[in-house]
Amino acid sequence: MDKHMARRGFQVLVGLLLVSMGLIACDGSSGNDSTSEPNPTNEGQALRELLKLPDHFEIPAIPDYNPLTQEKITLGHRLFYDQRLSGNQTQACASCHLQELAFSDGEITPTGSTGHVLVRNSQGLGNAVYHSTLTWSNNGFVDVEDQLKVPILSDNPIELGVIDSVQAEVLARFDSDALYQRLFQEAFPDSESGATINKIVFALASFMRTLVSGDSPYDRFLNGDSSALTEQQVRGLRLFNSEKMECFHCHSGINFSVSYRDSRTDAGSITFPFFNNGLYNVDGEGSYPAVDQGLYDLTLDPRDRGLFRPQSLRNVAVTAPYMHDGSLATLREVIRHYARGGTLTESGPNAGDGRLSPLKSGLIRGFAVTEQEIEDLIAFLEALTDETFINNPDFSNPFEE
Ligand code: HEC
Ligand code: HEC
């Protein structure tokens, strides 16, 4: 897996590692890269206000071609909840991304608007834009703009199903609605052409950037409130950051993922970490189920079988079931998976022992764990649930107001 880390990735990893280890001291210092300063410019301040960013979060990467404005955020927020954005008007983005579940959906894998069952679990969207790449495993989706065309336009599998033959009809729905005419005009004042797929993507991407989750008990603890975590949660945090469990090597930093970037990360130094964490070993040679072999399906390099992005663990207690295919039902099962050093699938077409996978990351070695330690670690992961985020009216369904 390490070949996917650019050389600077190593330095970043070490930096994050030190930061993580610093947390063991429980001194309440920030989980950010300690050398960073908040963007001091006025423009930076304006962006922070627009995003309502907590002080300990950096400004997410925003591509020059899609400057952030309140008007785009407002349009994107409405579109996110609007079923008219699916070919047959039965689904919206919010059908698979529910706010009360931190924008995941509680399903193993969701079903698209025309009945296609997808092969991947719906991701929570809190802080998703801070990952260096989007989705469970794709090294080409660097900006959220790159990725958003998939749920809207894809015909295999169909999600929202705005396929070529219905595109004009879908756009006409927005062009014939007086409110949307105004929202599109305000969001894209230099264009007279009404709704377009690009404008929809740009507005949704702008809304995605506002989905920042930074007010969990863990954040309050980071910011100096030592009573924000229970003693049990502090024990869990120590376990998480221990060499025994190794979690922090892949789930580190402010977003609990080494797949991280923000507006300060220059394009040349973005790292693209993907790991095989031993979830499957179908053929004894490290293969994953043929429906989804992760990065391999894009690169066709056999060593890339089972490579997935280390998912952010923010709000993880409300985003069950877990992993790219939703195959682990609970956090307890996840911890058992790591403690065992890989998952054993006893029977069926995907039978095999992930622990013995030759492609598994060297960091997934397995460890002895007591019932008490499992409880402690779960308690810590629950401290990443941000009630402010999952109840924030800025993100809720505007059609129910
Ligand atoms: C049918 C269910 C479904 C619909 C509808 C849907 N999504 Fe998703 N979404 C998913 C799944 C499944 C994934 C994981 C995809 C993957 O890894 O390939 C995902 C991933 C994402 C991601 C990447 C998150 C990350 O952490 O990398 C974003 C952003 C996203 N969706 C936003 C949207 C938006 C905006 C819409 C509406 C235009 C939308 N989704 C519609 C199911 C859905
Ligand atoms: C070698 C890197 C690595 C290490 C070490 C690691 N993880 Fe992971 N983690 C991953 C990857 C990669 C995924 C996604 C795998 C997939 O979907 O197939 C993941 C997924 C998860 C998920 C599922 C998230 C979701 O939303 O579905 C949880 C929870 C998790 N890890 C917790 C932990 C804990 C707790 C530890 C320590 C005991 C740990 N991880 C150690 C790389 C790692």
Short mmCIF file of C-alpha atoms and ligand atoms in Angstrom, two decimals:
data_model
loop_
_atom_site.label_atom_id
_atom_site.label_comp_id
_atom_site.label_asym_id
_atom_site.label_seq_id
_atom_site.Cartn_x
_atom_site.Cartn_y
_atom_site.Cartn_z
CA MET A 1 0.00 0.00 0.00
CA ASP A 2 2.82 2.32 0.78
CA LYS A 3 3.65 2.94 -2.82
CA HIS A 4 0.46 5.00 -2.94
CA MET A 5 1.95 7.48 -0.57
CA ALA A 6 3.84 10.19 -2.32
CA ARG A 7 7.23 10.79 -0.74
CA ARG A 8 5.97 13.74 1.23
CA GLY A 9 3.21 11.50 2.47
CA PHE A 10 5.66 9.91 4.80
CA GLN A 11 6.49 13.24 6.39
CA VAL A 12 2.82 14.07 6.71
CA LEU A 13 2.19 10.69 8.28
CA VAL A 14 4.97 11.19 10.77
CA GLY A 15 3.66 14.67 11.52
CA LEU A 16 0.18 13.34 12.12
CA LEU A 17 1.58 10.55 14.19
CA LEU A 18 3.36 12.96 16.46
CA VAL A 19 0.21 14.99 16.77
CA SER A 20 -1.74 11.88 17.66
CA MET A 21 0.84 10.90 20.21
CA GLY A 22 0.71 14.40 21.62
CA LEU A 23 -2.93 13.74 22.39
CA ILE A 24 -1.94 10.90 24.67
CA ALA A 25 -0.70 13.55 27.01
CA CYS A 26 -4.32 14.69 27.24
CA ASP A 27 -3.19 18.25 27.39
CA GLY A 28 -6.14 19.43 25.41
CA SER A 29 -3.96 20.79 22.63
CA SER A 30 -5.33 21.00 19.13
CA GLY A 31 -5.17 18.00 16.79
CA ASN A 32 -4.11 20.20 13.90
CA ASP A 33 -0.66 20.30 12.43
CA SER A 34 1.10 22.40 15.03
CA THR A 35 3.03 24.43 12.48
CA SER A 36 -0.12 25.77 10.84
CA GLU A 37 -1.60 29.18 11.35
CA PRO A 38 -5.18 29.96 10.48
CA ASN A 39 -5.36 31.71 7.14
CA PRO A 40 -4.75 35.29 8.20
CA THR A 41 -6.15 37.05 5.12
CA ASN A 42 -9.48 38.80 4.99
CA GLU A 43 -10.54 36.40 2.32
CA GLY A 44 -9.72 33.55 4.70
CA GLN A 45 -11.79 35.19 7.42
CA ALA A 46 -14.73 35.65 5.06
CA LEU A 47 -14.56 31.99 4.07
CA ARG A 48 -14.42 30.89 7.69
CA GLU A 49 -17.58 32.88 8.37
CA LEU A 50 -19.33 31.50 5.32
CA LEU A 51 -18.46 27.96 6.38
CA LYS A 52 -19.11 28.70 10.08
CA LEU A 53 -15.83 26.91 10.76
CA PRO A 54 -14.79 26.06 14.31
CA ASP A 55 -11.45 27.68 15.19
CA HIS A 56 -9.61 24.38 15.27
CA PHE A 57 -10.56 23.51 11.68
CA GLU A 58 -8.70 24.66 8.58
CA ILE A 59 -10.51 25.96 5.52
CA PRO A 60 -11.24 23.00 3.23
CA ALA A 61 -9.77 22.98 -0.27
CA ILE A 62 -11.91 25.05 -2.64
CA PRO A 63 -11.03 24.88 -6.34
CA ASP A 64 -10.49 28.22 -8.11
CA TYR A 65 -13.11 27.31 -10.69
CA ASN A 66 -15.86 27.15 -8.06
CA PRO A 67 -15.47 30.02 -5.58
CA LEU A 68 -17.65 29.62 -2.51
CA THR A 69 -20.63 31.93 -2.11
CA GLN A 70 -23.64 31.93 0.18
CA GLU A 71 -25.89 31.87 -2.89
CA LYS A 72 -24.39 28.60 -4.16
CA ILE A 73 -24.62 27.08 -0.68
CA THR A 74 -28.32 28.02 -0.47
CA LEU A 75 -29.04 26.54 -3.90
CA GLY A 76 -27.04 23.38 -3.14
CA HIS A 77 -28.81 22.92 0.18
CA ARG A 78 -32.21 22.95 -1.54
CA LEU A 79 -31.12 20.70 -4.42
CA PHE A 80 -29.71 18.16 -1.93
CA TYR A 81 -33.24 17.54 -0.65
CA ASP A 82 -35.13 17.83 -3.94
CA GLN A 83 -36.47 14.65 -5.54
CA ARG A 84 -36.88 16.51 -8.83
CA LEU A 85 -33.14 15.93 -9.16
CA SER A 86 -33.74 12.26 -9.97
CA GLY A 87 -34.93 11.05 -13.35
CA ASN A 88 -38.13 9.53 -11.99
CA GLN A 89 -38.50 12.06 -9.12
CA THR A 90 -38.40 9.40 -6.41
CA GLN A 91 -35.03 10.14 -4.80
CA ALA A 92 -32.88 13.01 -3.66
CA CYS A 93 -29.33 13.03 -2.37
CA ALA A 94 -30.91 13.02 1.08
CA SER A 95 -32.56 9.65 0.39
CA CYS A 96 -29.18 8.00 0.91
CA HIS A 97 -27.63 10.67 3.12
CA LEU A 98 -29.79 11.36 6.22
CA GLN A 99 -28.81 14.16 8.55
CA GLU A 100 -29.77 12.28 11.74
CA LEU A 101 -27.30 9.57 10.67
CA ALA A 102 -24.57 12.13 9.93
CA PHE A 103 -25.64 11.82 6.27
CA SER A 104 -25.23 8.05 6.00
CA ASP A 105 -28.36 5.90 5.59
CA GLY A 106 -28.26 2.92 7.96
CA GLU A 107 -28.42 0.44 5.07
CA ILE A 108 -25.79 -2.18 4.27
CA THR A 109 -25.83 -0.83 0.73
CA PRO A 110 -28.50 1.49 -0.66
CA THR A 111 -30.89 1.09 -3.57
CA GLY A 112 -30.90 3.67 -6.37
CA SER A 113 -33.96 5.47 -7.75
CA THR A 114 -34.80 2.74 -10.26
CA GLY A 115 -34.14 -0.22 -7.98
CA HIS A 116 -30.45 -0.93 -8.61
CA VAL A 117 -28.81 -2.14 -5.41
CA LEU A 118 -25.43 -0.44 -5.10
CA VAL A 119 -22.36 -2.36 -4.00
CA ARG A 120 -21.03 0.24 -1.60
CA ASN A 121 -22.25 1.55 1.74
CA SER A 122 -23.49 5.19 1.81
CA GLN A 123 -20.91 7.33 3.46
CA GLY A 124 -21.50 9.90 6.11
CA LEU A 125 -20.79 13.32 4.65
CA GLY A 126 -19.51 15.22 7.71
CA ASN A 127 -16.05 16.60 6.86
CA ALA A 128 -15.99 14.43 3.72
CA VAL A 129 -14.40 17.32 1.83
CA TYR A 130 -11.29 17.08 4.02
CA HIS A 131 -10.43 13.65 2.63
CA SER A 132 -7.74 13.83 -0.06
CA THR A 133 -9.91 11.74 -2.35
CA LEU A 134 -13.65 11.15 -2.44
CA THR A 135 -15.55 7.85 -2.09
CA TRP A 136 -14.40 4.58 -0.55
CA SER A 137 -11.75 4.00 -3.18
CA ASN A 138 -11.00 6.24 -6.11
CA ASN A 139 -7.70 8.00 -6.63
CA GLY A 140 -9.15 10.23 -9.37
CA PHE A 141 -11.84 12.02 -7.36
CA VAL A 142 -9.81 14.80 -5.79
CA ASP A 143 -12.43 17.56 -5.68
CA VAL A 144 -15.98 16.82 -4.60
CA GLU A 145 -16.98 18.36 -7.95
CA ASP A 146 -15.26 15.42 -9.69
CA GLN A 147 -17.29 12.89 -7.77
CA LEU A 148 -20.77 14.44 -7.69
CA LYS A 149 -21.54 13.74 -11.30
CA VAL A 150 -21.61 10.03 -10.40
CA PRO A 151 -24.75 9.93 -8.23
CA ILE A 152 -26.50 12.37 -10.56
CA LEU A 153 -25.59 11.07 -14.02
CA SER A 154 -24.39 7.49 -13.67
CA ASP A 155 -26.28 4.85 -15.61
CA ASN A 156 -24.44 1.88 -14.09
CA PRO A 157 -25.50 1.58 -11.41
CA ILE A 158 -28.31 4.10 -11.47
CA GLU A 159 -28.48 6.37 -8.44
CA LEU A 160 -30.46 9.52 -9.25
CA GLY A 161 -30.65 8.43 -12.87
CA VAL A 162 -30.37 11.79 -14.62
CA ILE A 163 -29.21 9.88 -17.70
CA ASP A 164 -28.79 11.62 -21.06
CA SER A 165 -32.32 10.90 -22.25
CA VAL A 166 -33.97 12.67 -19.29
CA GLN A 167 -31.43 15.43 -18.65
CA ALA A 168 -33.31 18.13 -20.54
CA GLU A 169 -36.52 17.21 -18.74
CA VAL A 170 -34.86 17.34 -15.31
CA LEU A 171 -33.29 20.75 -16.02
CA ALA A 172 -36.63 22.04 -17.29
CA ARG A 173 -38.19 21.19 -13.92
CA PHE A 174 -35.89 23.75 -12.31
CA ASP A 175 -36.15 26.29 -15.12
CA SER A 176 -39.94 26.31 -14.85
CA ASP A 177 -39.91 26.90 -11.09
CA ALA A 178 -39.85 30.59 -10.11
CA LEU A 179 -37.93 30.03 -6.88
CA TYR A 180 -35.23 28.00 -8.60
CA GLN A 181 -35.00 30.55 -11.43
CA ARG A 182 -34.09 33.11 -8.81
CA LEU A 183 -31.73 30.79 -6.87
CA PHE A 184 -29.82 29.78 -10.01
CA GLN A 185 -29.62 33.42 -11.13
CA GLU A 186 -28.29 34.54 -7.74
CA ALA A 187 -25.80 31.67 -7.50
CA PHE A 188 -24.51 32.17 -11.06
CA PRO A 189 -25.12 35.87 -11.77
CA ASP A 190 -22.92 35.93 -14.88
CA SER A 191 -24.92 33.29 -16.70
CA GLU A 192 -28.31 33.62 -18.32
CA SER A 193 -28.67 29.98 -19.29
CA GLY A 194 -30.72 28.71 -16.34
CA ALA A 195 -30.11 25.32 -14.76
CA THR A 196 -27.26 23.15 -16.04
CA ILE A 197 -25.68 19.98 -14.67
CA ASN A 198 -22.45 21.88 -13.98
CA LYS A 199 -24.23 24.55 -11.97
CA ILE A 200 -26.04 21.86 -9.99
CA VAL A 201 -22.73 20.13 -9.26
CA PHE A 202 -21.03 23.39 -8.26
CA ALA A 203 -23.88 24.34 -5.93
CA LEU A 204 -24.02 20.89 -4.32
CA ALA A 205 -20.23 20.89 -3.90
CA SER A 206 -20.48 24.27 -2.14
CA PHE A 207 -23.11 22.88 0.22
CA MET A 208 -20.92 19.78 0.84
CA ARG A 209 -18.11 22.10 2.03
CA THR A 210 -20.35 23.51 4.74
CA LEU A 211 -21.00 20.05 6.22
CA VAL A 212 -18.34 20.48 8.87
CA SER A 213 -18.60 18.46 12.05
CA GLY A 214 -16.42 19.90 14.82
CA ASP A 215 -18.50 20.15 17.98
CA SER A 216 -18.37 16.64 19.43
CA PRO A 217 -17.38 15.98 23.06
CA TYR A 218 -13.96 15.08 21.64
CA ASP A 219 -13.66 18.58 20.07
CA ARG A 220 -14.59 20.22 23.35
CA PHE A 221 -11.95 18.09 25.04
CA LEU A 222 -9.39 19.14 22.42
CA ASN A 223 -10.29 22.74 23.03
CA GLY A 224 -9.48 22.48 26.70
CA ASP A 225 -12.62 21.21 28.43
CA SER A 226 -11.12 18.21 30.22
CA SER A 227 -14.53 17.21 31.56
CA ALA A 228 -15.97 16.77 28.05
CA LEU A 229 -14.83 13.15 27.92
CA THR A 230 -15.61 10.59 30.62
CA GLU A 231 -12.74 8.68 32.21
CA GLN A 232 -13.76 5.67 30.17
CA GLN A 233 -13.62 7.72 26.96
CA VAL A 234 -10.15 8.98 27.85
CA ARG A 235 -9.06 5.36 28.36
CA GLY A 236 -10.54 4.59 24.93
CA LEU A 237 -8.66 7.53 23.37
CA ARG A 238 -5.40 6.18 24.81
CA LEU A 239 -6.12 2.73 23.40
CA PHE A 240 -6.96 4.26 20.02
CA ASN A 241 -3.60 6.00 19.99
CA SER A 242 -1.65 3.02 21.35
CA GLU A 243 0.98 1.03 19.47
CA LYS A 244 -0.97 -2.03 20.50
CA MET A 245 -4.09 -1.12 18.55
CA GLU A 246 -2.46 1.04 15.85
CA CYS A 247 -5.73 2.77 14.92
CA PHE A 248 -4.13 6.21 14.82
CA HIS A 249 -1.67 5.27 12.07
CA CYS A 250 -4.48 5.32 9.53
CA HIS A 251 -7.19 7.26 11.36
CA SER A 252 -5.25 10.28 12.57
CA GLY A 253 -5.46 14.06 12.73
CA ILE A 254 -8.45 16.29 13.06
CA ASN A 255 -10.55 14.13 10.74
CA PHE A 256 -9.35 10.73 11.90
CA SER A 257 -8.01 9.81 8.49
CA VAL A 258 -4.55 10.04 6.91
CA SER A 259 -6.45 10.73 3.71
CA TYR A 260 -6.53 14.43 4.50
CA ARG A 261 -6.05 17.76 2.83
CA ASP A 262 -7.23 21.32 3.29
CA SER A 263 -6.77 24.68 1.59
CA ARG A 264 -3.14 24.89 2.72
CA THR A 265 -2.12 21.61 1.11
CA ASP A 266 -0.53 22.40 -2.24
CA ALA A 267 -1.51 20.21 -5.14
CA GLY A 268 1.94 18.64 -5.43
CA SER A 269 1.94 17.34 -1.89
CA ILE A 270 -1.50 15.79 -1.61
CA THR A 271 -1.12 12.16 -0.54
CA PHE A 272 -3.42 9.37 -1.61
CA PRO A 273 -3.32 6.71 1.07
CA PHE A 274 -5.30 3.51 0.54
CA PHE A 275 -5.03 0.35 2.63
CA ASN A 276 -6.12 -3.26 2.60
CA ASN A 277 -7.30 -3.88 6.16
CA GLY A 278 -7.82 -7.62 5.83
CA LEU A 279 -11.59 -7.65 5.44
CA TYR A 280 -11.44 -10.45 2.82
CA ASN A 281 -9.11 -13.02 1.32
CA VAL A 282 -11.26 -14.93 -1.12
CA ASP A 283 -8.58 -16.94 -2.93
CA GLY A 284 -5.75 -17.05 -0.43
CA GLU A 285 -3.94 -14.47 -2.55
CA GLY A 286 -5.67 -11.46 -1.08
CA SER A 287 -8.58 -11.02 -3.51
CA TYR A 288 -11.75 -9.26 -2.42
CA PRO A 289 -15.24 -10.23 -3.64
CA ALA A 290 -15.34 -9.70 -7.39
CA VAL A 291 -18.12 -7.08 -7.16
CA ASP A 292 -15.72 -4.62 -5.55
CA GLN A 293 -11.98 -4.98 -5.24
CA GLY A 294 -11.37 -1.35 -4.38
CA LEU A 295 -8.60 0.54 -6.16
CA TYR A 296 -7.77 -2.55 -8.24
CA ASP A 297 -10.94 -2.05 -10.25
CA LEU A 298 -9.47 1.25 -11.50
CA THR A 299 -5.78 0.37 -11.80
CA LEU A 300 -5.98 -3.38 -12.63
CA ASP A 301 -2.74 -3.77 -10.68
CA PRO A 302 -3.17 -7.05 -8.72
CA ARG A 303 -1.40 -5.52 -5.71
CA ASP A 304 -4.22 -2.98 -5.43
CA ARG A 305 -6.86 -5.60 -4.54
CA GLY A 306 -8.73 -4.57 -1.42
CA LEU A 307 -7.27 -1.06 -1.20
CA PHE A 308 -9.73 1.38 0.35
CA ARG A 309 -9.52 4.85 1.83
CA PRO A 310 -9.20 5.02 5.60
CA GLN A 311 -12.60 6.41 6.41
CA SER A 312 -12.95 9.39 8.74
CA LEU A 313 -14.34 8.18 12.06
CA ARG A 314 -16.26 11.36 12.82
CA ASN A 315 -19.83 10.51 13.92
CA VAL A 316 -18.97 6.85 13.41
CA ALA A 317 -21.32 5.70 16.17
CA VAL A 318 -24.31 6.78 14.04
CA THR A 319 -23.08 5.58 10.62
CA ALA A 320 -23.46 1.79 11.04
CA PRO A 321 -23.12 -0.61 9.30
CA TYR A 322 -19.41 -0.34 8.58
CA MET A 323 -16.77 -0.75 5.87
CA HIS A 324 -17.11 -0.14 2.14
CA ASP A 325 -19.68 -2.92 1.78
CA GLY A 326 -21.45 -2.44 5.10
CA SER A 327 -20.40 -5.97 6.06
CA LEU A 328 -19.64 -5.26 9.74
CA ALA A 329 -22.80 -4.43 11.67
CA THR A 330 -21.47 -2.83 14.85
CA LEU A 331 -18.44 -1.06 16.28
CA ARG A 332 -17.88 -4.14 18.41
CA GLU A 333 -17.57 -6.23 15.22
CA VAL A 334 -15.15 -3.66 13.80
CA ILE A 335 -12.92 -3.87 16.88
CA ARG A 336 -13.10 -7.69 16.77
CA HIS A 337 -12.03 -7.49 13.12
CA TYR A 338 -8.92 -5.47 13.99
CA ALA A 339 -8.18 -7.51 17.14
CA ARG A 340 -8.25 -10.69 15.07
CA GLY A 341 -5.99 -9.09 12.46
CA GLY A 342 -8.56 -9.56 9.68
CA THR A 343 -12.04 -10.98 9.21
CA LEU A 344 -12.75 -14.68 8.75
CA THR A 345 -15.57 -15.36 6.29
CA GLU A 346 -16.45 -18.94 7.07
CA SER A 347 -18.62 -19.97 4.15
CA GLY A 348 -20.20 -18.83 0.92
CA PRO A 349 -18.63 -17.44 -2.24
CA ASN A 350 -16.46 -14.97 -0.30
CA ALA A 351 -15.10 -17.51 2.19
CA GLY A 352 -11.53 -16.95 3.27
CA ASP A 353 -9.40 -15.64 6.11
CA GLY A 354 -8.49 -11.97 5.87
CA ARG A 355 -5.91 -12.43 8.59
CA LEU A 356 -3.81 -14.50 6.21
CA SER A 357 -4.08 -12.08 3.30
CA PRO A 358 -0.70 -11.36 1.70
CA LEU A 359 -2.03 -7.93 0.65
CA LYS A 360 -3.09 -6.80 4.10
CA SER A 361 -1.36 -3.72 5.54
CA GLY A 362 1.48 -4.48 7.94
CA LEU A 363 -0.33 -2.33 10.51
CA ILE A 364 -3.17 -4.86 10.79
CA ARG A 365 -1.42 -7.35 13.01
CA GLY A 366 -4.10 -8.22 15.53
CA PHE A 367 -3.92 -7.70 19.28
CA ALA A 368 -5.22 -9.19 22.50
CA VAL A 369 -8.17 -7.22 23.82
CA THR A 370 -10.30 -7.47 26.97
CA GLU A 371 -14.03 -6.89 27.15
CA GLN A 372 -13.30 -3.76 29.18
CA GLU A 373 -10.97 -2.41 26.49
CA ILE A 374 -13.60 -2.98 23.80
CA GLU A 375 -16.11 -1.05 25.89
CA ASP A 376 -13.61 1.76 26.45
CA LEU A 377 -12.76 2.07 22.76
CA ILE A 378 -16.44 2.11 21.78
CA ALA A 379 -17.07 4.80 24.41
CA PHE A 380 -14.33 6.91 22.85
CA LEU A 381 -15.71 6.43 19.33
CA GLU A 382 -19.09 7.56 20.66
CA ALA A 383 -17.43 10.79 21.80
CA LEU A 384 -17.01 11.63 18.09
CA THR A 385 -20.77 12.02 17.68
CA ASP A 386 -21.56 15.69 17.09
CA GLU A 387 -25.14 16.42 18.14
CA THR A 388 -24.83 20.00 16.91
CA PHE A 389 -24.00 18.72 13.43
CA ILE A 390 -26.79 16.17 13.17
CA ASN A 391 -29.34 18.71 14.38
CA ASN A 392 -28.00 21.83 12.64
CA PRO A 393 -30.91 23.61 10.89
CA ASP A 394 -28.43 24.93 8.27
CA PHE A 395 -28.27 21.38 6.93
CA SER A 396 -31.83 20.19 7.47
CA ASN A 397 -34.60 19.64 4.94
CA PRO A 398 -35.67 23.08 3.62
CA PHE A 399 -38.92 21.62 2.30
CA GLU A 400 -40.05 20.93 5.87
CA GLU A 401 -39.49 24.43 7.18
C1 HEC B 1 -28.76 5.70 -4.06
C2 HEC B 1 -28.05 6.24 -2.93
C3 HEC B 1 -27.27 7.52 -3.10
C4 HEC B 1 -27.71 8.71 -3.62
C5 HEC B 1 -29.07 9.02 -4.23
C6 HEC B 1 -26.62 9.64 -3.45
N1 HEC B 1 -25.57 9.03 -2.84
FE1 HEC B 1 -23.84 9.91 -2.27
N2 HEC B 1 -23.05 8.12 -1.84
C7 HEC B 1 -23.72 6.93 -1.91
C8 HEC B 1 -22.78 5.84 -1.80
C9 HEC B 1 -23.10 4.36 -1.84
C10 HEC B 1 -21.49 6.43 -1.67
C11 HEC B 1 -20.16 5.71 -1.64
C12 HEC B 1 -19.73 5.66 -3.12
C13 HEC B 1 -18.43 4.96 -3.39
O1 HEC B 1 -17.62 4.79 -2.51
O2 HEC B 1 -18.20 4.63 -4.56
C14 HEC B 1 -21.71 7.87 -1.69
C15 HEC B 1 -20.69 8.81 -1.56
C16 HEC B 1 -20.90 10.17 -1.58
C17 HEC B 1 -19.88 11.16 -1.35
C18 HEC B 1 -18.43 10.89 -1.04
C19 HEC B 1 -18.21 10.99 0.45
C20 HEC B 1 -16.80 10.74 0.86
O3 HEC B 1 -16.54 10.70 2.07
O4 HEC B 1 -15.91 10.56 0.01
C21 HEC B 1 -20.48 12.40 -1.46
C22 HEC B 1 -19.81 13.75 -1.29
C23 HEC B 1 -21.86 12.16 -1.78
N3 HEC B 1 -22.09 10.80 -1.82
C24 HEC B 1 -22.79 13.16 -2.00
C25 HEC B 1 -24.00 12.92 -2.63
C26 HEC B 1 -24.83 13.96 -3.22
C27 HEC B 1 -24.55 15.45 -3.16
C28 HEC B 1 -25.89 13.34 -3.79
C29 HEC B 1 -27.00 13.96 -4.63
C30 HEC B 1 -26.55 14.54 -5.87
C31 HEC B 1 -25.74 11.92 -3.51
N4 HEC B 1 -24.58 11.70 -2.83
C32 HEC B 1 -26.68 10.96 -3.87
C33 HEC B 1 -25.09 6.78 -2.06
C34 HEC B 1 -25.90 7.73 -2.63
C1 HEC B 2 -3.75 0.10 8.01
C2 HEC B 2 -4.62 1.22 8.21
C3 HEC B 2 -5.71 1.07 9.25
C4 HEC B 2 -5.59 0.80 10.60
C5 HEC B 2 -4.34 0.52 11.39
C6 HEC B 2 -6.93 0.88 11.14
N1 HEC B 2 -7.84 1.17 10.15
FE1 HEC B 2 -9.81 1.39 10.38
N2 HEC B 2 -10.04 1.54 8.34
C7 HEC B 2 -9.01 1.49 7.43
C8 HEC B 2 -9.55 1.37 6.10
C9 HEC B 2 -8.76 1.29 4.81
C10 HEC B 2 -10.94 1.33 6.25
C11 HEC B 2 -11.96 1.12 5.12
C12 HEC B 2 -11.89 -0.36 4.76
C13 HEC B 2 -13.00 -0.87 3.90
O1 HEC B 2 -14.02 -0.22 3.79
O2 HEC B 2 -12.84 -1.97 3.34
C14 HEC B 2 -11.21 1.44 7.67
C15 HEC B 2 -12.48 1.48 8.23
C16 HEC B 2 -12.73 1.60 9.58
C17 HEC B 2 -14.03 1.77 10.16
C18 HEC B 2 -15.33 1.80 9.39
C19 HEC B 2 -15.78 3.21 9.16
C20 HEC B 2 -17.08 3.31 8.45
O3 HEC B 2 -17.64 4.42 8.42
O4 HEC B 2 -17.57 2.31 7.92
C21 HEC B 2 -13.87 1.88 11.51
C22 HEC B 2 -14.96 2.08 12.54
C23 HEC B 2 -12.46 1.77 11.78
N3 HEC B 2 -11.79 1.61 10.59
C24 HEC B 2 -11.91 1.85 13.05
C25 HEC B 2 -10.59 1.50 13.31
C26 HEC B 2 -10.07 1.23 14.63
C27 HEC B 2 -10.89 1.31 15.92
C28 HEC B 2 -8.78 0.86 14.49
C29 HEC B 2 -7.80 0.39 15.54
C30 HEC B 2 -8.23 -0.79 16.28
C31 HEC B 2 -8.47 0.94 13.06
N4 HEC B 2 -9.60 1.31 12.39
C32 HEC B 2 -7.24 0.67 12.49
C33 HEC B 2 -7.67 1.54 7.73
C34 HEC B 2 -7.13 1.26 8.98
#
